[in-house]
PDB file of C-alpha atoms in Angstrom:
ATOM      1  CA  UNK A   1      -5.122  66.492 100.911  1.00 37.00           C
ATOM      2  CA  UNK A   2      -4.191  63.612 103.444  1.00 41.00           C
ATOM      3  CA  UNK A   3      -8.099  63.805 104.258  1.00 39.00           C
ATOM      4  CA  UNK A   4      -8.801  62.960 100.742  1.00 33.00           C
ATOM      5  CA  UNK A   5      -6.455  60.414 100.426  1.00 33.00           C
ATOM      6  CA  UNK A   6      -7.898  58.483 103.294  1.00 37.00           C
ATOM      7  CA  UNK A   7     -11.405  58.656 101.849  1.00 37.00           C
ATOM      8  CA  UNK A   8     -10.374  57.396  98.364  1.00 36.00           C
ATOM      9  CA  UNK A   9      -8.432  54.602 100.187  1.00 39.00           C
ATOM     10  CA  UNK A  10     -11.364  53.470 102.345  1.00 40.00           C
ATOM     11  CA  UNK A  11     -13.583  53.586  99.058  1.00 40.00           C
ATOM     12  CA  UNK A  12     -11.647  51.546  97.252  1.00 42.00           C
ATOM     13  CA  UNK A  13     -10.988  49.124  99.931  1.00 44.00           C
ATOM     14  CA  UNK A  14     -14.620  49.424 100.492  1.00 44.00           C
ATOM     15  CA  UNK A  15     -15.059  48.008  96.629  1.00 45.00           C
ATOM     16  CA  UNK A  16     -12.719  45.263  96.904  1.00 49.00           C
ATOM     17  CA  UNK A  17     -14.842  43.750  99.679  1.00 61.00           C
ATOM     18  CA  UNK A  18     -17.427  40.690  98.963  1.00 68.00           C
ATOM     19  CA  UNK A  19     -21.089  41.968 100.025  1.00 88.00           C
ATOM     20  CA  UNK A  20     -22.799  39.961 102.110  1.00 91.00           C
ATOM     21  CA  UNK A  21     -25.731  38.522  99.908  1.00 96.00           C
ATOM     22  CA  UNK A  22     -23.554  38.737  96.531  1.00 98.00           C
ATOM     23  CA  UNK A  23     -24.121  41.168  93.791  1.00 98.00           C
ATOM     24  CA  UNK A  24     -27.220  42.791  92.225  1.00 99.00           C
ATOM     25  CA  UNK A  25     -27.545  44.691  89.113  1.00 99.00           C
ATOM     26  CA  UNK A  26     -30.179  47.508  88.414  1.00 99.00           C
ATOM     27  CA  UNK A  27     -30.748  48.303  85.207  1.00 99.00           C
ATOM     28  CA  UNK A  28     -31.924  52.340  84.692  1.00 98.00           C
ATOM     29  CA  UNK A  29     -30.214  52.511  88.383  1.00 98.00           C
ATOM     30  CA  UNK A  30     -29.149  55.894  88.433  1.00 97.00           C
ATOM     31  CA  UNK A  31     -32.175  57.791  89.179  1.00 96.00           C
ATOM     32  CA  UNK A  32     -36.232  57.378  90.505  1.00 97.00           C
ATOM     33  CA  UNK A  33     -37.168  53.696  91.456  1.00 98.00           C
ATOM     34  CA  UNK A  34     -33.984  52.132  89.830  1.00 98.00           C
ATOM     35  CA  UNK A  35     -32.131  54.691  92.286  1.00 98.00           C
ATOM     36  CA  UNK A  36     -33.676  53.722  94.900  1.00 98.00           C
ATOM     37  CA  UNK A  37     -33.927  50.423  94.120  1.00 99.00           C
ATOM     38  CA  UNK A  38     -30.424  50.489  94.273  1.00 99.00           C
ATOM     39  CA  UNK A  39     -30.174  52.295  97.496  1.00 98.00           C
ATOM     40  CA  UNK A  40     -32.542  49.268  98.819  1.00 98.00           C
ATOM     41  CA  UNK A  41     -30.547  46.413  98.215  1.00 99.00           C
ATOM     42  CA  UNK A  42     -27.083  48.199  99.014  1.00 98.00           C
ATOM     43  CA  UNK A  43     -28.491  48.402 102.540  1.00 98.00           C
ATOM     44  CA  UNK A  44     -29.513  44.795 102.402  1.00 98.00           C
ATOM     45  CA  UNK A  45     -26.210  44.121 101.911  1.00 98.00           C
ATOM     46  CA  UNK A  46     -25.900  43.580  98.131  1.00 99.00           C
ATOM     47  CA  UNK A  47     -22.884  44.807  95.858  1.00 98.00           C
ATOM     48  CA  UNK A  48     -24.653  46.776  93.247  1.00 99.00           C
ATOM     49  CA  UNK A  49     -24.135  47.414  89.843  1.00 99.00           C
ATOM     50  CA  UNK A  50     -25.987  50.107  88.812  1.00 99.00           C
ATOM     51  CA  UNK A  51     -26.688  50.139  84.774  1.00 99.00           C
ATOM     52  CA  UNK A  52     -27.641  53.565  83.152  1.00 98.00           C
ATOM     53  CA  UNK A  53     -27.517  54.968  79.624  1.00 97.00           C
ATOM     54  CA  UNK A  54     -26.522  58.397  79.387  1.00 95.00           C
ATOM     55  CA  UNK A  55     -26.354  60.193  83.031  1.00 96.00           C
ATOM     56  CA  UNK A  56     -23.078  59.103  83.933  1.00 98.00           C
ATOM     57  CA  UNK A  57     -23.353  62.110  87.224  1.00 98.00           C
ATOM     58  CA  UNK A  58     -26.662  60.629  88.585  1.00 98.00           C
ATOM     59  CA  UNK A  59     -25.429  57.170  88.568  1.00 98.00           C
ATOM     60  CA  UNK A  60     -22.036  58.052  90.330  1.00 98.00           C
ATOM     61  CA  UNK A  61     -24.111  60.496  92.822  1.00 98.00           C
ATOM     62  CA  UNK A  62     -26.082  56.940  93.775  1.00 98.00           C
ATOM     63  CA  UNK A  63     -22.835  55.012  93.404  1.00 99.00           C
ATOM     64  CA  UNK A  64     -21.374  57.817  96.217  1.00 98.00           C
ATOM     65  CA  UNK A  65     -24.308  58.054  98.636  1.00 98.00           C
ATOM     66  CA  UNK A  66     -24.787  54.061  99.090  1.00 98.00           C
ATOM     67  CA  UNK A  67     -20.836  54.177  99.843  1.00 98.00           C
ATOM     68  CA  UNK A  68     -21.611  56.803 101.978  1.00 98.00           C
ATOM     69  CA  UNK A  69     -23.552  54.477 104.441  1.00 97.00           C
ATOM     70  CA  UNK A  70     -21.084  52.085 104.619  1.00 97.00           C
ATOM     71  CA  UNK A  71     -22.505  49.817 100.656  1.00 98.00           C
ATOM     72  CA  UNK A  72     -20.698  49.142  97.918  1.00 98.00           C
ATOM     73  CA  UNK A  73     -21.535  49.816  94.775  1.00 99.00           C
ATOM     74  CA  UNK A  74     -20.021  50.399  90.652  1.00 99.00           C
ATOM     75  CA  UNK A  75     -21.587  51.993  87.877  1.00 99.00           C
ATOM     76  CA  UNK A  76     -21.377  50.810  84.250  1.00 99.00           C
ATOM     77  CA  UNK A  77     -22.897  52.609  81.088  1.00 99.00           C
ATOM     78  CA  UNK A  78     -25.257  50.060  79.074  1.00 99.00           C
ATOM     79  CA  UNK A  79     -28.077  50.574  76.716  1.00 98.00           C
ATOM     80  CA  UNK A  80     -30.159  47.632  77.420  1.00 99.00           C
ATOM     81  CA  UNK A  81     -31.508  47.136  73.783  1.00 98.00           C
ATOM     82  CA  UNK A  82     -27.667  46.977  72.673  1.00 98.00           C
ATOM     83  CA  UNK A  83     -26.703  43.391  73.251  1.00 99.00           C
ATOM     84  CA  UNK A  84     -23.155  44.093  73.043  1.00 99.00           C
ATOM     85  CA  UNK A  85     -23.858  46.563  75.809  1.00 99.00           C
ATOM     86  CA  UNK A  86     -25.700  44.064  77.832  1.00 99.00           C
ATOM     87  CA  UNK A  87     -22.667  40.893  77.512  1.00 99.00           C
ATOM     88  CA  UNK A  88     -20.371  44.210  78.495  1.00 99.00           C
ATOM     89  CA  UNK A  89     -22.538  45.021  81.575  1.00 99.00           C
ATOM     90  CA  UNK A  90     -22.703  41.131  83.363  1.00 99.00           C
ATOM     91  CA  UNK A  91     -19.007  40.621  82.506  1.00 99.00           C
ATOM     92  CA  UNK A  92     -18.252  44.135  84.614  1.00 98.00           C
ATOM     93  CA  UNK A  93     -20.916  42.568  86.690  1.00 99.00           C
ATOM     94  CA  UNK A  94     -18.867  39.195  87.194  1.00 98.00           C
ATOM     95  CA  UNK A  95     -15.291  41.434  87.826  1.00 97.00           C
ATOM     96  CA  UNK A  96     -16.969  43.578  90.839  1.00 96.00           C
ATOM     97  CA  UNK A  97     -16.809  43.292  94.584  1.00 97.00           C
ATOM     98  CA  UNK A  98     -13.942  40.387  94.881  1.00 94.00           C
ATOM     99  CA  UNK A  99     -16.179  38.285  92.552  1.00 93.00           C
ATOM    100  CA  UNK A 100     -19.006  38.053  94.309  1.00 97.00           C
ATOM    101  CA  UNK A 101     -21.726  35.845  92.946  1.00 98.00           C
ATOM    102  CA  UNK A 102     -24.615  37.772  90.678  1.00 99.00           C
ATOM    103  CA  UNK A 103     -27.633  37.188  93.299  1.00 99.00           C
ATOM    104  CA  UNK A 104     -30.046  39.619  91.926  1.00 99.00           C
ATOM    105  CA  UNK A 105     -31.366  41.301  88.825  1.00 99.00           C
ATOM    106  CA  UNK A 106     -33.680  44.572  88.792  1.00 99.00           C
ATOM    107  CA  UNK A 107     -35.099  44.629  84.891  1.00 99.00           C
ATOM    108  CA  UNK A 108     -35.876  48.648  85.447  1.00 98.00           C
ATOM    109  CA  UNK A 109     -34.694  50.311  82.650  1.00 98.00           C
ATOM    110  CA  UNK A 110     -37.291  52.106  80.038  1.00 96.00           C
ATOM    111  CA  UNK A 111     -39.139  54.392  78.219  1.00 95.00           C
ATOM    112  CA  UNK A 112     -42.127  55.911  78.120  1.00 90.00           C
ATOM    113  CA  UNK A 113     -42.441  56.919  74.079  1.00 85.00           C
ATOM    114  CA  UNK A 114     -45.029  58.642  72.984  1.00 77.00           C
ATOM    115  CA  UNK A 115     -48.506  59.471  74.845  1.00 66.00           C
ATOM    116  CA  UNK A 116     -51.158  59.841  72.772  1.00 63.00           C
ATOM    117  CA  UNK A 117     -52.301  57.528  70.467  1.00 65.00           C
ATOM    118  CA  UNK A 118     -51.984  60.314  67.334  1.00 64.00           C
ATOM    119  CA  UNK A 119     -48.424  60.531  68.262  1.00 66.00           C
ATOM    120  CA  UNK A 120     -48.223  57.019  68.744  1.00 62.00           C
ATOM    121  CA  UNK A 121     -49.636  56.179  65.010  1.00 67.00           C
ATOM    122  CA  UNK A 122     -47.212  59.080  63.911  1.00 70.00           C
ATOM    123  CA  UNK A 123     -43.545  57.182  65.229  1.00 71.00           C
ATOM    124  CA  UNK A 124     -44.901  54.453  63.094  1.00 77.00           C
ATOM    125  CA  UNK A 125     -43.125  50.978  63.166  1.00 84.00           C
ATOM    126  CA  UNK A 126     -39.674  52.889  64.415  1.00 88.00           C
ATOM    127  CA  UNK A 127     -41.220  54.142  67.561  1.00 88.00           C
ATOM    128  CA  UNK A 128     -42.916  50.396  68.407  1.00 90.00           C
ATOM    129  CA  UNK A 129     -39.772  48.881  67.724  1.00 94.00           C
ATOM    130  CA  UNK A 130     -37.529  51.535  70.054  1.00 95.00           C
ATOM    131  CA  UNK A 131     -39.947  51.092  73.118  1.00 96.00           C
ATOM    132  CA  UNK A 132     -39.822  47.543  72.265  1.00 97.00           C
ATOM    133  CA  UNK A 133     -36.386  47.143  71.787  1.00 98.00           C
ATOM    134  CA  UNK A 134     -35.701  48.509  75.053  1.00 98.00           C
ATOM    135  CA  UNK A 135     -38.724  47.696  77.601  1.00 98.00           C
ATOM    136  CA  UNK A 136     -38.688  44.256  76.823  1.00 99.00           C
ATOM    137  CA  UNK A 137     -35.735  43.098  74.419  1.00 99.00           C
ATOM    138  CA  UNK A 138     -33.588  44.922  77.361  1.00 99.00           C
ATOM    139  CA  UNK A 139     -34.958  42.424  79.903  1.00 99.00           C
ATOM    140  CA  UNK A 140     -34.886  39.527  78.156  1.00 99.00           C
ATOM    141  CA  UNK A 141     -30.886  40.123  77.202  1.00 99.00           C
ATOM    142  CA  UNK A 142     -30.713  40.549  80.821  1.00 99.00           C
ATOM    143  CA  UNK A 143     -32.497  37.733  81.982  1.00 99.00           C
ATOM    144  CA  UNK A 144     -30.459  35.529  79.766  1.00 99.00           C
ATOM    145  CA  UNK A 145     -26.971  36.531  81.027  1.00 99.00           C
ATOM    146  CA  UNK A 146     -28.563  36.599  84.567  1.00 99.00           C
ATOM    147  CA  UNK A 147     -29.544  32.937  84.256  1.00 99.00           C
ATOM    148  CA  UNK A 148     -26.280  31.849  82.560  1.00 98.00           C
ATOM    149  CA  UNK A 149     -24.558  33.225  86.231  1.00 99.00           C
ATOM    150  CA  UNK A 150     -27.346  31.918  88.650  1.00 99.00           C
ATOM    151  CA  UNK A 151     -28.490  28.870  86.942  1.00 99.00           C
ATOM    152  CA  UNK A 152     -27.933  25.507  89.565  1.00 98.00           C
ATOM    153  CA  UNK A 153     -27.729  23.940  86.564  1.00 96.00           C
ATOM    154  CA  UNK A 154     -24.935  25.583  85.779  1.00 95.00           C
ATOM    155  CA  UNK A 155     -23.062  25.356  88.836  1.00 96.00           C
ATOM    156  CA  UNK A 156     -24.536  28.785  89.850  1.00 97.00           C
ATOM    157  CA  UNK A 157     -26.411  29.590  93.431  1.00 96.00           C
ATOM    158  CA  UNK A 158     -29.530  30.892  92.137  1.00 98.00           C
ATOM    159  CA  UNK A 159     -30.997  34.081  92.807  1.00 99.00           C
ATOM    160  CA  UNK A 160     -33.842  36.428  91.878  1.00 99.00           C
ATOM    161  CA  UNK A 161     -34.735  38.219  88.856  1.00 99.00           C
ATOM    162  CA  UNK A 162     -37.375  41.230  89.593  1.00 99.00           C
ATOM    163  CA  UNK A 163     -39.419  43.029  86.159  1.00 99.00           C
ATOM    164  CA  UNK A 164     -40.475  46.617  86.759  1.00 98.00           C
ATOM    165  CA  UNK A 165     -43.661  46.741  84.861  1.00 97.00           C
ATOM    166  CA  UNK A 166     -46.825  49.240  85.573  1.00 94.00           C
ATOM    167  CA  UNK A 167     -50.363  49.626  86.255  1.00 90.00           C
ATOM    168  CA  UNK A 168     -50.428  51.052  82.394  1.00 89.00           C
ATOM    169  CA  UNK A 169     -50.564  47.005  81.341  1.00 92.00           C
ATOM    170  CA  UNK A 170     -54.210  46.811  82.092  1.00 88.00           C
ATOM    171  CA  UNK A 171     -55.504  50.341  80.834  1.00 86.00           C
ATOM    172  CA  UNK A 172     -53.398  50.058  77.718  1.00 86.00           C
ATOM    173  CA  UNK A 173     -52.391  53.534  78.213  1.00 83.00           C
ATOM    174  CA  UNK A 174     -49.982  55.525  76.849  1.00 86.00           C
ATOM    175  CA  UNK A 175     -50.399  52.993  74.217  1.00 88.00           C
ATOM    176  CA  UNK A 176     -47.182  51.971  73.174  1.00 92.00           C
ATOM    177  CA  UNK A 177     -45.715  51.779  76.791  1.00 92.00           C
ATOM    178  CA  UNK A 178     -48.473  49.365  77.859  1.00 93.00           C
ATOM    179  CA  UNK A 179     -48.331  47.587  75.083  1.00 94.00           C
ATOM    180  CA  UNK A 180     -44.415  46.935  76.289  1.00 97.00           C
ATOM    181  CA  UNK A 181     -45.439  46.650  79.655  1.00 97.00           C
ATOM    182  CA  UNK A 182     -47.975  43.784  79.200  1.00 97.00           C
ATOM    183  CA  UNK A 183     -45.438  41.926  76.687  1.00 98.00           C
ATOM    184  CA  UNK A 184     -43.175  42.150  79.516  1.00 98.00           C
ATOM    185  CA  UNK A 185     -45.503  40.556  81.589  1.00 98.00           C
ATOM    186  CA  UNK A 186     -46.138  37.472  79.512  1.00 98.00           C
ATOM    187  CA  UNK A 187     -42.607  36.815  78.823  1.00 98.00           C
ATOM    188  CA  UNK A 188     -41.839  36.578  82.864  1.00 98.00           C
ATOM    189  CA  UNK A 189     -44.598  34.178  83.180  1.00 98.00           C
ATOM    190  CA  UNK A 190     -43.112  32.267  80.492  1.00 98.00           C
ATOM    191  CA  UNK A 191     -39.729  31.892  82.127  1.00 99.00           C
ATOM    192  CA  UNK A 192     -41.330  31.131  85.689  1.00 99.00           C
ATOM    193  CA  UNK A 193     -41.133  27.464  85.552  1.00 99.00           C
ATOM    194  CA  UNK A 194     -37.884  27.322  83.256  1.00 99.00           C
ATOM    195  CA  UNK A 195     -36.044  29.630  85.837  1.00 99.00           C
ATOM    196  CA  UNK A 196     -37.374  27.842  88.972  1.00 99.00           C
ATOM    197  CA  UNK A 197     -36.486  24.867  88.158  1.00 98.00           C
ATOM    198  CA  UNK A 198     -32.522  26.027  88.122  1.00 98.00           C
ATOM    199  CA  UNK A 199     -33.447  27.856  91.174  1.00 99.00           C
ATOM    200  CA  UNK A 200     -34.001  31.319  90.125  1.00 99.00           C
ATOM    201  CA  UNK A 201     -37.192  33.121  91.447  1.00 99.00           C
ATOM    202  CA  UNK A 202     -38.501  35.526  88.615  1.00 99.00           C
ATOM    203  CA  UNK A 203     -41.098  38.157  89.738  1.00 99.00           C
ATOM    204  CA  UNK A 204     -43.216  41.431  89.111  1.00 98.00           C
ATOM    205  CA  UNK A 205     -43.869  44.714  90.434  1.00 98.00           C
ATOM    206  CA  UNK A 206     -46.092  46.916  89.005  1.00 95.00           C
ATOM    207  CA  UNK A 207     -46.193  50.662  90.167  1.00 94.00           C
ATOM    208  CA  UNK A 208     -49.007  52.751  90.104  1.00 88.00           C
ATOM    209  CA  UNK A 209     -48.546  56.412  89.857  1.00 84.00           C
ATOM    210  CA  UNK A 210     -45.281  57.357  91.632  1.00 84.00           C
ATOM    211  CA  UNK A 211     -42.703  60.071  91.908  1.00 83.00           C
ATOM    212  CA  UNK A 212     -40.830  59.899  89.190  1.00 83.00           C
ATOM    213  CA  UNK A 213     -39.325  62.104  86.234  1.00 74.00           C
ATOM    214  CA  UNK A 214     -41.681  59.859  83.702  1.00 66.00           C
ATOM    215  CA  UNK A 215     -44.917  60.273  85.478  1.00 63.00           C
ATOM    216  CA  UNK A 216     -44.690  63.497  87.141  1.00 58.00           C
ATOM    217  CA  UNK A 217     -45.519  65.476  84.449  1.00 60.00           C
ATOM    218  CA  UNK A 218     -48.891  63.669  84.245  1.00 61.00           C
ATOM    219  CA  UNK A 219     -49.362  64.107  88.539  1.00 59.00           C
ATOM    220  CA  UNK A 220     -52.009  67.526  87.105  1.00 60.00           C
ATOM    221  CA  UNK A 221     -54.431  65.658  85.505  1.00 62.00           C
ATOM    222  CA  UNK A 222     -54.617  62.184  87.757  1.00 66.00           C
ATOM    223  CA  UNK A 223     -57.489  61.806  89.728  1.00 74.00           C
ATOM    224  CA  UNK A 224     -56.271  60.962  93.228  1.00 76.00           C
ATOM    225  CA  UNK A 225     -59.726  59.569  94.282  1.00 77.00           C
ATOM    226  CA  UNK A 226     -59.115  56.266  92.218  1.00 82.00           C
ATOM    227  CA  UNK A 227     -56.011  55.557  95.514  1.00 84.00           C
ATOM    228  CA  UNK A 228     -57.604  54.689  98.319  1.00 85.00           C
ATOM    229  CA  UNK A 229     -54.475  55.690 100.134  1.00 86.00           C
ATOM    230  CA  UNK A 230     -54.553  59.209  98.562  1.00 81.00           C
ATOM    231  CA  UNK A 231     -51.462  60.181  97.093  1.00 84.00           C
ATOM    232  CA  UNK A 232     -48.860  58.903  94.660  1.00 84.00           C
ATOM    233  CA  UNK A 233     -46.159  56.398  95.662  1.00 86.00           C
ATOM    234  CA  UNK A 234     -42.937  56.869  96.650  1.00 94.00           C
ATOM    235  CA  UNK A 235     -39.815  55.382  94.526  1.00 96.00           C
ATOM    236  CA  UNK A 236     -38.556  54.087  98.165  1.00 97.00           C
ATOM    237  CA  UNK A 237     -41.936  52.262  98.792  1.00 97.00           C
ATOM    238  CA  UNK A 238     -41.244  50.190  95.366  1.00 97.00           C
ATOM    239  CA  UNK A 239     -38.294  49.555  96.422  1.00 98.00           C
ATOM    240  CA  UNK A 240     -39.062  48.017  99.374  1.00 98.00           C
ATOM    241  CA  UNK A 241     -41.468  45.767  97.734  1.00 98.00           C
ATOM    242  CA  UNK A 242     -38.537  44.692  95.235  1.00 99.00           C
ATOM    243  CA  UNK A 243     -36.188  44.151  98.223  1.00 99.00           C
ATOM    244  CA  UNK A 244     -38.725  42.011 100.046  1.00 99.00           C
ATOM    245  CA  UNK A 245     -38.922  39.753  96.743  1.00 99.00           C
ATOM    246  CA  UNK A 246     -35.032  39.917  96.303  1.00 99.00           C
ATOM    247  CA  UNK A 247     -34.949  38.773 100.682  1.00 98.00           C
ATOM    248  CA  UNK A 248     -35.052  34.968 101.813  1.00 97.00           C
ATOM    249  CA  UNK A 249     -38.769  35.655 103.179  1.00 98.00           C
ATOM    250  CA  UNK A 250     -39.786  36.037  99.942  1.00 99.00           C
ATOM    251  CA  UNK A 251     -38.099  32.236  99.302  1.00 98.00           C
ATOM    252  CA  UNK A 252     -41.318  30.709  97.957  1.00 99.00           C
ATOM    253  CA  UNK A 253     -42.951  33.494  95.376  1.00 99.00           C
ATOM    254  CA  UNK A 254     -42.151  33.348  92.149  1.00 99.00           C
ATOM    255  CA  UNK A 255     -44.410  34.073  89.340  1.00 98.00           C
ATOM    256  CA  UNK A 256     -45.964  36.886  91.399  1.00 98.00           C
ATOM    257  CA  UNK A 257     -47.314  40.488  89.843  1.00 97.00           C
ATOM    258  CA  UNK A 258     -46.856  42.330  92.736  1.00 96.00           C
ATOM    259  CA  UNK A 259     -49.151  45.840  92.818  1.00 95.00           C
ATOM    260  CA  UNK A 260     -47.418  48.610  94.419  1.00 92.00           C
ATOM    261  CA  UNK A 261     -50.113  51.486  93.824  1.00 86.00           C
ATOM    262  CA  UNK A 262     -51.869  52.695  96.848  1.00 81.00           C
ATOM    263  CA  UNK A 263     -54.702  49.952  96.252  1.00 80.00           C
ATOM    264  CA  UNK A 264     -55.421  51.811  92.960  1.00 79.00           C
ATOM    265  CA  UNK A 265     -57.269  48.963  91.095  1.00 76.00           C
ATOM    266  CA  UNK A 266     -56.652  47.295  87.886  1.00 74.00           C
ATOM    267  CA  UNK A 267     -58.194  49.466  84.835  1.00 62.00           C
ATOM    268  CA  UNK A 268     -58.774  52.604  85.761  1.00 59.00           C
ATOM    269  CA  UNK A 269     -57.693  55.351  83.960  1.00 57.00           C
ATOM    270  CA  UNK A 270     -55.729  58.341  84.637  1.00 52.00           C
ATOM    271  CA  UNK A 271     -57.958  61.906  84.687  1.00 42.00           C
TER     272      UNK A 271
END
């Protein structure tokens, strides 16, 4: 009992601490590249909130292995396409690790909706507006609150913003989900030079096939010859490319759409 008592003591002493490069929310934290997204920037030395909708175990086993190593880290429930859930989520954000400064956003939350184009047709408007709602009407509730907190013009410190889109933008494939993913794309180029100029870097990565409980159902039928490297990526390898745009070295990118997918080109299909 006493050993339990000490743990819970150094956790929560462990939240009440300021991280060293401010806080970072993850949106869709709690499990594949958002987890280890999260993971990423804890070790960095971020504060993360980590945003999911409905797993509330996986996103307090993420929240208990980055304190684990010494991170800090909350969780917070929030359905992206839910505004109110989004204003709820930054002002948790703002009350978290001794008030540390919002730094960072990861815009990783979404769906995949339907595959096939028949099925597509079938969800009719309602299943456009869903995947719509949430893979892009999530990030740009997001981005606003995010720039309302890092704005310079504001009296913020700036930071940097991160989109998780996909290789599925340029094949338009599953249809509805590209179609998301290359909306999501135009809107961050839109709010490049509006962002930067209250010194917040905005930014892309796009996955290619990687381990993850949306794709791996599809890993049967992808023809591994279109990756030069051979295989499918790694959740931790995005993460590490998110990191690096989230880091100080990455100071002077911002309106990049950075490919994380084994050198898999632009427009080639899956099979």
């Amino acid at each position: 009992m006493a050993a339990l008592l000490l743990a819970a003591t150094a956790v929560a002493a462990a939240s009440a601490m300021a991280p060293t490069l401010g806080t970072a929310v993850v949106t869709g934290g709690s499990r594949g590249i958002g987890a280890a997204c999260s993971m990423r920037l804890a070790a960095m030395g971020f504060g993360v909130v980590i945003a999911y909708r409905s797993d509330e175990a996986a996103a307090a086993a993420v929240c208990e292995a980055i304190r684990a190593t010494g991170g800090l880290a909350h969780a917070c429930r929030a359905d992206v396409s839910v505004e109110s859930d989004v204003l709820a989520l930054f002002t948790f954000a703002d009350t978290c690790f001794d008030g540390a400064p919002l730094r960072a956003l990861v815009n990783n939350a979404g769906i995949l909706g339907p595959s096939g184009v028949d099925l597509a047709a079938a969800g009719g408007v309602e299943a456009l507006a869903q995947i719509m709602a949430i893979n892009v009407g999530g990030p740009m509730l997001c981005c606003r609150e995010a720039e309302r907190r890092m704005s310079t013009a504001q009296g913020g410190s700036g930071g940097s913003i991160v989109q998780i889109s996909s290789g599925s933008a340029n094949i338009g494939t599953p249809l509805l989900y590209a179609a998301s993913k290359g909306a999501l794309n135009s809107m961050t180029v839109g709010l490049v030079r509006p962002f930067g100029q209250a010194g917040i870097r905005i930014n892309t990565v796009s996955p290619g096939m990687t381990h993850t409980d949306m794709v791996d159902h599809l890993a049967s039928s992808f023809d591994m010859s279109q990756v030069p490297l051979g295989r499918m990526g790694a959740p931790a390898e995005v993460a590490n490319a998110v990191a690096w745009l989230c880091s100080d070295e990455a100071s002077y990118v911002a309106g990049a759409n950075l490919r994380v997918s084994g050198g898999r080109p632009p427009g080639t299909l899956i099979g």
